[in-house]
Amino acid sequence: MAILWALMAALLLSFVLLPVLRRRRGMIEQVHPSHPDAADPADYGFVREEDLDIRMPGPDQDLLDVLDVVQRTQDYRAAAQLLAGTEIAGELRWQRVQAFAGAAALELKERPGGVSETPGGQWLRVWRAEQPKDAGGAAVHAEFLVQQAWRTSTPGTDDFRIIMEEARDACGQAALLSPGDPVPYVVELSVARGLNYSQSEFEQLWLKILDRAPTHMGAHLAALHYWCEKWHGSRELAYSFAEAAAARAPQGSLLAAMPLFAVFEHLPEVNLVASLYQSEVVTKAVHGALHAVHSARQDDPMLAHVRHLLVFFLVRSERWAEAMGELIRVDGHVGALPWTLSANPAAEFALFRALAVAGYEANGGSPATLHT
């Protein structure tokens, strides 16, 4: 846990607010002080920027408690027990696998090891060595390798390919240990993107996921990346994939929000058109996502992901009251798109939050009128 808190502190130091409005990939990097300083987010009970948790999109106290134990003691057994008790086909298992893998990767980055130093993330190596048939440990190891490839190597290089091929083998081993588990195949979606699977190969992989968890939101988001223009598809293919998922989404499923993620993935790097966020495509996708969050179970592990992206679009669309309605439900945790694309997720979120408060109050809103 200490490593994650140190990372958060380092990120916070990098943020400087300058009186310049710039846009990159639709993100507001810096903004004129007259906007966010017009109102005080603290009046609404929002968490201070330095206390925002960048590790997860929403609360999972069981995971945090186990991470604390694992990193403090370097004993993997609490992690193995938590995953063993987490529903195989659910979204929560996938999120926890990602969290454990990310924690091990961050430890290794902080302590790469040497002649007299044990490398970080040793607990994951011990886990795999002592319990080679544990499905949870196998899935975490596969995801760890994927994260290492993206973190430490450049796509297209030999180093990247070698790590990704090892990750693919690890996915296969994890799948054999738990035949009904979609997580090893969800991990492989990232491998498919990195190793340039053909569309037919990717579709075969995707069918394995649909057989096990056809409404898995995390899997759909991972698959969307493959179909995006910047990887192996196009804007049209990505939109088609997202819209098809939304069309077949059962009542209460967050898959209805998929088009909003497709729109986000294809925002221009530099946007000089003020009306972009009021366009028909964006407005329709926002409405679909709003319907999804209002219909979903309030304990859906993916709900926070959708709400965070809605905050981004609602602020950019100057729909201040609706943005505030989402903010009060996600405030405190910022480990989700779009904030994680920033070098300083907490500062990026805090800036959008301040803009929402300023816009809300400029249009007659106040803490007294905000419905929780």
Coordinates of C-alpha atoms in Angstrom, one line a residue:
M1 CA 0.0 0.0 0.0
A2 CA 2.9 2.4 0.7
I3 CA 4.0 2.2 -2.8
L4 CA 0.6 3.1 -4.2
W5 CA 0.4 6.1 -1.8
A6 CA 3.9 7.2 -2.8
L7 CA 2.8 7.1 -6.4
M8 CA -0.2 9.2 -5.7
A9 CA 1.9 11.8 -3.9
A10 CA 4.4 12.0 -6.8
L11 CA 1.6 12.5 -9.2
L12 CA 0.0 15.3 -7.2
L13 CA 3.3 17.2 -7.2
S14 CA 3.3 17.4 -11.0
F15 CA 0.2 19.6 -11.3
V16 CA 0.5 23.4 -11.9
L17 CA -2.6 25.5 -12.8
L18 CA -1.8 28.1 -15.5
P19 CA -4.2 30.7 -17.1
V20 CA -4.2 28.9 -20.4
L21 CA -7.1 26.9 -21.9
R22 CA -5.7 23.9 -23.9
R23 CA -7.4 20.8 -25.2
R24 CA -5.8 17.5 -26.0
R25 CA -7.8 14.4 -26.8
G26 CA -10.8 16.3 -25.4
M27 CA -9.2 16.7 -22.0
I28 CA -8.8 20.1 -20.3
E29 CA -5.2 20.3 -19.3
Q30 CA -5.1 23.8 -18.0
V31 CA -7.8 26.4 -17.6
H32 CA -8.2 30.1 -16.9
P33 CA -8.5 30.7 -13.1
S34 CA -11.8 32.6 -13.6
H35 CA -13.6 29.2 -14.2
P36 CA -12.7 26.9 -11.4
D37 CA -12.0 29.6 -8.8
A38 CA -15.5 31.0 -9.1
A39 CA -16.8 28.5 -6.6
D40 CA -15.4 26.2 -3.9
P41 CA -16.0 22.4 -4.4
A42 CA -15.4 22.0 -0.6
D43 CA -18.8 23.6 -0.1
Y44 CA -20.4 20.4 -1.5
G45 CA -18.5 18.1 0.8
F46 CA -16.2 16.9 -2.0
V47 CA -12.9 15.1 -1.0
R48 CA -9.8 17.2 -1.1
E49 CA -7.7 16.7 -4.2
E50 CA -4.7 15.3 -2.3
D51 CA -7.0 12.7 -0.7
L52 CA -8.5 11.4 -3.9
D53 CA -7.8 7.7 -4.4
I54 CA -6.3 7.0 -7.8
R55 CA -6.2 3.3 -7.5
M56 CA -9.8 2.3 -8.2
P57 CA -12.9 3.8 -9.8
G58 CA -15.0 3.2 -6.7
P59 CA -14.8 1.7 -3.3
D60 CA -13.8 -2.0 -2.6
Q61 CA -12.8 -2.1 1.0
D62 CA -12.2 -5.9 1.0
L63 CA -9.7 -5.4 -1.8
L64 CA -8.0 -2.5 -0.1
D65 CA -7.7 -4.5 3.2
V66 CA -6.2 -7.5 1.4
L67 CA -3.8 -5.3 -0.6
D68 CA -2.6 -3.8 2.6
V69 CA -2.0 -7.2 4.2
V70 CA -0.2 -8.6 1.1
Q71 CA 2.1 -5.6 0.6
R72 CA 2.9 -5.3 4.3
T73 CA 3.6 -8.9 4.9
Q74 CA 4.5 -10.0 1.3
D75 CA 2.3 -13.0 1.9
Y76 CA 0.0 -13.8 -1.0
R77 CA -2.5 -16.0 0.8
A78 CA -5.0 -13.3 1.6
A79 CA -5.2 -12.4 -2.1
A80 CA -5.7 -16.1 -3.1
Q81 CA -8.5 -16.4 -0.5
L82 CA -10.2 -13.2 -1.7
L83 CA -10.2 -14.3 -5.4
A84 CA -11.3 -17.8 -4.5
G85 CA -14.4 -16.3 -2.9
T86 CA -15.1 -13.9 -5.7
E87 CA -17.7 -14.9 -8.3
I88 CA -16.0 -16.3 -11.4
A89 CA -18.1 -14.7 -14.1
G90 CA -18.6 -11.4 -12.3
E91 CA -17.1 -8.0 -13.1
L92 CA -15.5 -7.8 -9.6
R93 CA -13.2 -10.7 -10.2
W94 CA -11.7 -9.0 -13.2
Q95 CA -11.2 -5.8 -11.4
R96 CA -9.5 -7.5 -8.5
V97 CA -7.2 -9.5 -10.8
Q98 CA -6.2 -6.2 -12.4
A99 CA -5.6 -4.6 -9.0
F100 CA -3.4 -7.4 -7.7
A101 CA -1.4 -7.4 -11.0
G102 CA -1.0 -3.7 -10.9
A103 CA 0.2 -3.7 -7.3
A104 CA 2.8 -6.3 -8.2
A105 CA 3.9 -4.3 -11.2
L106 CA 4.2 -1.1 -9.3
E107 CA 6.2 -2.9 -6.6
L108 CA 8.6 -4.2 -9.2
K109 CA 9.0 -0.8 -10.7
E110 CA 9.9 0.7 -7.3
R111 CA 12.2 -2.2 -6.4
P112 CA 13.6 -3.8 -9.5
G113 CA 16.0 -5.9 -7.3
G114 CA 19.7 -6.4 -7.3
V115 CA 22.5 -8.3 -5.8
S116 CA 21.3 -7.7 -2.2
E117 CA 17.7 -6.6 -2.7
T118 CA 14.6 -8.7 -3.3
P119 CA 12.6 -7.5 -6.3
G120 CA 9.2 -6.0 -5.7
G121 CA 6.2 -8.2 -6.3
Q122 CA 8.0 -11.3 -4.9
W123 CA 4.7 -12.4 -3.3
L124 CA 3.2 -13.1 -6.8
R125 CA 6.2 -15.2 -7.8
V126 CA 5.9 -17.2 -4.5
W127 CA 2.1 -17.5 -5.2
R128 CA 2.7 -19.1 -8.6
A129 CA 5.5 -21.3 -7.2
E130 CA 3.7 -22.6 -4.2
Q131 CA 0.2 -22.9 -5.8
P132 CA 0.8 -23.6 -9.5
K133 CA -2.8 -24.9 -9.9
D134 CA -4.5 -21.9 -8.2
A135 CA -6.6 -20.3 -10.9
G136 CA -6.6 -16.9 -9.3
G137 CA -2.8 -16.7 -9.1
A138 CA -2.5 -17.8 -12.7
A139 CA -4.9 -15.1 -13.9
V140 CA -3.1 -12.4 -11.8
H141 CA 0.3 -13.6 -13.3
A142 CA -1.1 -13.4 -16.9
E143 CA -2.4 -9.8 -16.3
F144 CA 0.9 -8.9 -14.6
L145 CA 2.8 -9.9 -17.7
V146 CA 0.4 -7.9 -19.9
Q147 CA 0.9 -4.8 -17.8
Q148 CA 4.6 -5.3 -17.8
A149 CA 4.7 -5.4 -21.6
W150 CA 2.7 -2.1 -22.0
R151 CA 4.6 -0.4 -19.1
T152 CA 8.2 -1.3 -20.0
S153 CA 8.3 -2.0 -23.7
T154 CA 7.3 -0.4 -27.0
P155 CA 4.7 -2.2 -29.2
G156 CA 6.4 -3.7 -32.2
T157 CA 9.7 -4.3 -30.5
D158 CA 11.2 -7.7 -29.8
D159 CA 11.0 -7.1 -26.0
F160 CA 7.4 -6.3 -26.2
R161 CA 6.6 -9.3 -28.4
I162 CA 8.5 -11.7 -26.1
I163 CA 6.6 -10.6 -23.0
M164 CA 3.3 -10.7 -24.8
E165 CA 3.9 -14.2 -26.0
E166 CA 4.7 -15.2 -22.5
A167 CA 1.5 -13.6 -21.4
R168 CA -0.4 -15.5 -24.0
D169 CA 0.9 -18.8 -22.7
A170 CA 0.0 -17.7 -19.2
C171 CA -3.5 -16.9 -20.3
G172 CA -3.8 -20.4 -21.7
Q173 CA -2.6 -22.0 -18.5
A174 CA -5.0 -19.9 -16.4
A175 CA -7.9 -20.9 -18.7
L176 CA -7.1 -24.6 -18.3
L177 CA -7.2 -24.2 -14.5
S178 CA -10.7 -22.6 -14.5
P179 CA -12.6 -23.6 -17.7
G180 CA -15.7 -21.5 -17.0
D181 CA -13.7 -18.4 -16.0
P182 CA -13.9 -15.5 -18.6
V183 CA -11.0 -13.6 -17.0
P184 CA -8.1 -15.4 -18.7
Y185 CA -9.7 -14.7 -22.1
V186 CA -10.4 -11.0 -21.1
V187 CA -6.7 -10.7 -20.3
E188 CA -5.9 -12.2 -23.7
L189 CA -7.9 -9.4 -25.4
S190 CA -5.0 -7.1 -24.6
V191 CA -2.5 -9.7 -25.8
A192 CA -4.5 -9.9 -29.1
R193 CA -4.2 -6.1 -29.5
G194 CA -0.5 -6.1 -28.8
L195 CA 0.4 -9.1 -31.0
N196 CA -1.8 -8.0 -33.9
Y197 CA -4.3 -10.9 -34.0
S198 CA -6.2 -11.0 -37.2
Q199 CA -9.8 -10.1 -37.0
S200 CA -10.8 -13.8 -37.4
E201 CA -8.5 -14.8 -34.6
F202 CA -9.8 -12.0 -32.4
E203 CA -13.4 -13.0 -33.1
Q204 CA -12.7 -16.6 -32.1
L205 CA -11.3 -15.3 -28.8
W206 CA -14.3 -13.1 -28.4
L207 CA -16.7 -16.0 -28.8
K208 CA -15.0 -17.8 -25.9
I209 CA -15.8 -14.8 -23.7
L210 CA -19.4 -14.6 -24.9
D211 CA -19.9 -18.3 -24.1
R212 CA -18.9 -17.7 -20.5
A213 CA -20.0 -14.1 -19.7
P214 CA -22.0 -12.5 -22.6
T215 CA -22.8 -9.3 -20.7
H216 CA -19.3 -8.8 -19.1
M217 CA -18.8 -5.0 -19.3
G218 CA -15.1 -5.1 -18.6
A219 CA -14.6 -7.6 -21.5
H220 CA -16.5 -5.4 -23.9
L221 CA -14.4 -2.4 -23.0
A222 CA -11.2 -4.4 -23.5
A223 CA -12.5 -5.6 -26.9
L224 CA -13.5 -2.1 -28.0
H225 CA -9.8 -1.1 -28.0
Y226 CA -9.1 -3.7 -30.6
W227 CA -11.8 -2.4 -32.9
C228 CA -10.8 1.3 -32.6
E229 CA -9.2 3.2 -35.4
K230 CA -5.9 3.6 -33.6
W231 CA -5.4 -0.2 -33.4
H232 CA -6.8 -2.8 -35.7
G233 CA -10.2 -1.5 -36.7
S234 CA -11.9 1.8 -37.6
R235 CA -14.3 4.3 -36.2
E236 CA -17.1 2.5 -38.0
L237 CA -16.2 -0.9 -36.7
A238 CA -15.8 0.4 -33.1
Y239 CA -19.2 2.2 -33.3
S240 CA -20.8 -0.9 -34.7
F241 CA -19.4 -3.1 -32.0
A242 CA -20.5 -0.7 -29.2
E243 CA -23.9 -0.2 -30.7
A244 CA -24.5 -3.9 -31.1
A245 CA -23.6 -4.5 -27.5
A246 CA -26.0 -1.7 -26.4
A247 CA -28.8 -3.1 -28.6
R248 CA -28.6 -6.6 -27.0
A249 CA -28.0 -5.4 -23.5
P250 CA -30.6 -6.8 -21.1
Q251 CA -32.6 -4.5 -18.8
G252 CA -30.3 -3.0 -16.1
S253 CA -27.1 -3.8 -18.0
L254 CA -24.4 -1.1 -18.3
L255 CA -23.7 -2.3 -21.9
A256 CA -26.1 0.4 -23.0
A257 CA -23.3 2.9 -22.2
M258 CA -20.9 1.3 -24.7
P259 CA -21.4 3.9 -27.4
L260 CA -20.2 6.6 -25.1
F261 CA -16.9 4.8 -24.7
A262 CA -16.6 4.4 -28.5
V263 CA -17.2 8.1 -28.9
F264 CA -14.5 8.9 -26.3
E265 CA -12.0 6.6 -28.0
H266 CA -12.4 8.6 -31.2
L267 CA -12.4 12.1 -30.0
P268 CA -9.9 14.3 -32.0
E269 CA -6.5 14.9 -30.4
V270 CA -7.2 18.7 -30.7
N271 CA -10.7 20.0 -30.7
L272 CA -11.4 23.6 -31.8
V273 CA -15.1 23.1 -32.4
A274 CA -17.2 24.2 -29.4
S275 CA -20.3 22.4 -30.6
L276 CA -18.7 18.9 -30.7
Y277 CA -20.1 18.0 -27.3
Q278 CA -23.6 19.1 -28.3
S279 CA -23.5 17.0 -31.5
E280 CA -26.2 14.4 -32.2
V281 CA -23.7 11.5 -31.9
V282 CA -22.4 12.7 -28.5
T283 CA -25.8 13.6 -27.2
K284 CA -27.3 10.2 -28.1
A285 CA -24.4 8.4 -26.5
V286 CA -24.7 10.5 -23.3
H287 CA -28.4 9.8 -23.1
G288 CA -27.8 6.1 -23.5
A289 CA -25.2 6.1 -20.7
L290 CA -27.5 8.1 -18.4
H291 CA -30.3 5.6 -19.0
A292 CA -27.8 2.8 -18.2
V293 CA -26.6 4.2 -14.9
H294 CA -30.2 5.0 -13.8
S295 CA -31.3 1.5 -14.6
A296 CA -28.3 -0.5 -13.3
R297 CA -28.0 -2.1 -9.9
Q298 CA -26.4 0.4 -7.6
D299 CA -23.8 -2.3 -6.5
D300 CA -22.7 -3.0 -10.1
P301 CA -18.9 -2.9 -10.0
M302 CA -18.8 -1.2 -13.4
L303 CA -21.2 1.6 -12.5
A304 CA -18.4 4.0 -11.4
H305 CA -16.6 3.6 -14.7
V306 CA -19.6 4.8 -16.6
R307 CA -20.3 7.7 -14.1
H308 CA -16.7 8.9 -14.4
L309 CA -16.9 9.1 -18.2
L310 CA -20.3 10.8 -17.9
V311 CA -18.8 13.5 -15.7
F312 CA -16.3 14.2 -18.5
F313 CA -18.9 14.5 -21.2
L314 CA -21.5 16.4 -19.1
V315 CA -19.0 19.0 -18.1
R316 CA -17.8 19.4 -21.7
S317 CA -21.4 19.7 -22.8
E318 CA -22.0 22.3 -20.1
R319 CA -24.8 20.2 -18.5
W320 CA -23.8 21.3 -15.1
A321 CA -26.6 20.0 -12.9
E322 CA -26.3 16.5 -14.4
A323 CA -22.6 16.6 -14.0
M324 CA -22.9 17.5 -10.4
G325 CA -25.4 14.6 -9.9
E326 CA -22.8 12.1 -11.1
L327 CA -19.9 13.8 -9.2
I328 CA -21.6 13.3 -5.8
R329 CA -21.8 9.6 -6.6
V330 CA -18.2 9.0 -7.7
D331 CA -16.2 11.6 -5.7
G332 CA -13.4 10.2 -3.7
H333 CA -12.1 7.7 -6.3
V334 CA -10.6 8.6 -9.7
G335 CA -9.0 5.3 -11.0
A336 CA -11.1 5.3 -14.2
L337 CA -11.2 6.8 -17.7
P338 CA -10.7 9.5 -18.6
W339 CA -8.7 10.6 -15.6
T340 CA -6.2 7.7 -15.8
L341 CA -5.0 9.0 -19.2
S342 CA -3.6 12.0 -17.4
A343 CA -0.2 12.1 -15.8
N344 CA -2.0 13.4 -12.7
P345 CA -5.5 11.7 -12.5
A346 CA -6.4 13.4 -9.2
A347 CA -5.7 16.9 -10.6
E348 CA -7.5 16.2 -13.8
F349 CA -10.6 15.1 -12.0
A350 CA -10.4 18.0 -9.5
L351 CA -10.3 20.4 -12.4
F352 CA -13.4 19.0 -14.1
R353 CA -15.1 19.0 -10.7
A354 CA -14.3 22.6 -10.1
L355 CA -15.6 23.5 -13.6
A356 CA -18.8 21.7 -12.8
V357 CA -19.3 23.5 -9.5
A358 CA -18.5 26.9 -11.2
G359 CA -21.0 26.2 -14.0
Y360 CA -23.6 24.9 -11.6
E361 CA -23.5 28.0 -9.4
A362 CA -23.3 30.4 -12.4
N363 CA -26.7 29.0 -13.4
G364 CA -28.3 29.4 -10.0
G365 CA -27.3 26.2 -8.3
S366 CA -26.0 25.9 -4.7
P367 CA -25.3 23.2 -2.1
A368 CA -28.8 23.6 -0.9
T369 CA -30.3 22.9 -4.3
L370 CA -28.2 19.8 -5.1
H371 CA -30.2 16.7 -4.7
T372 CA -28.3 13.7 -3.3

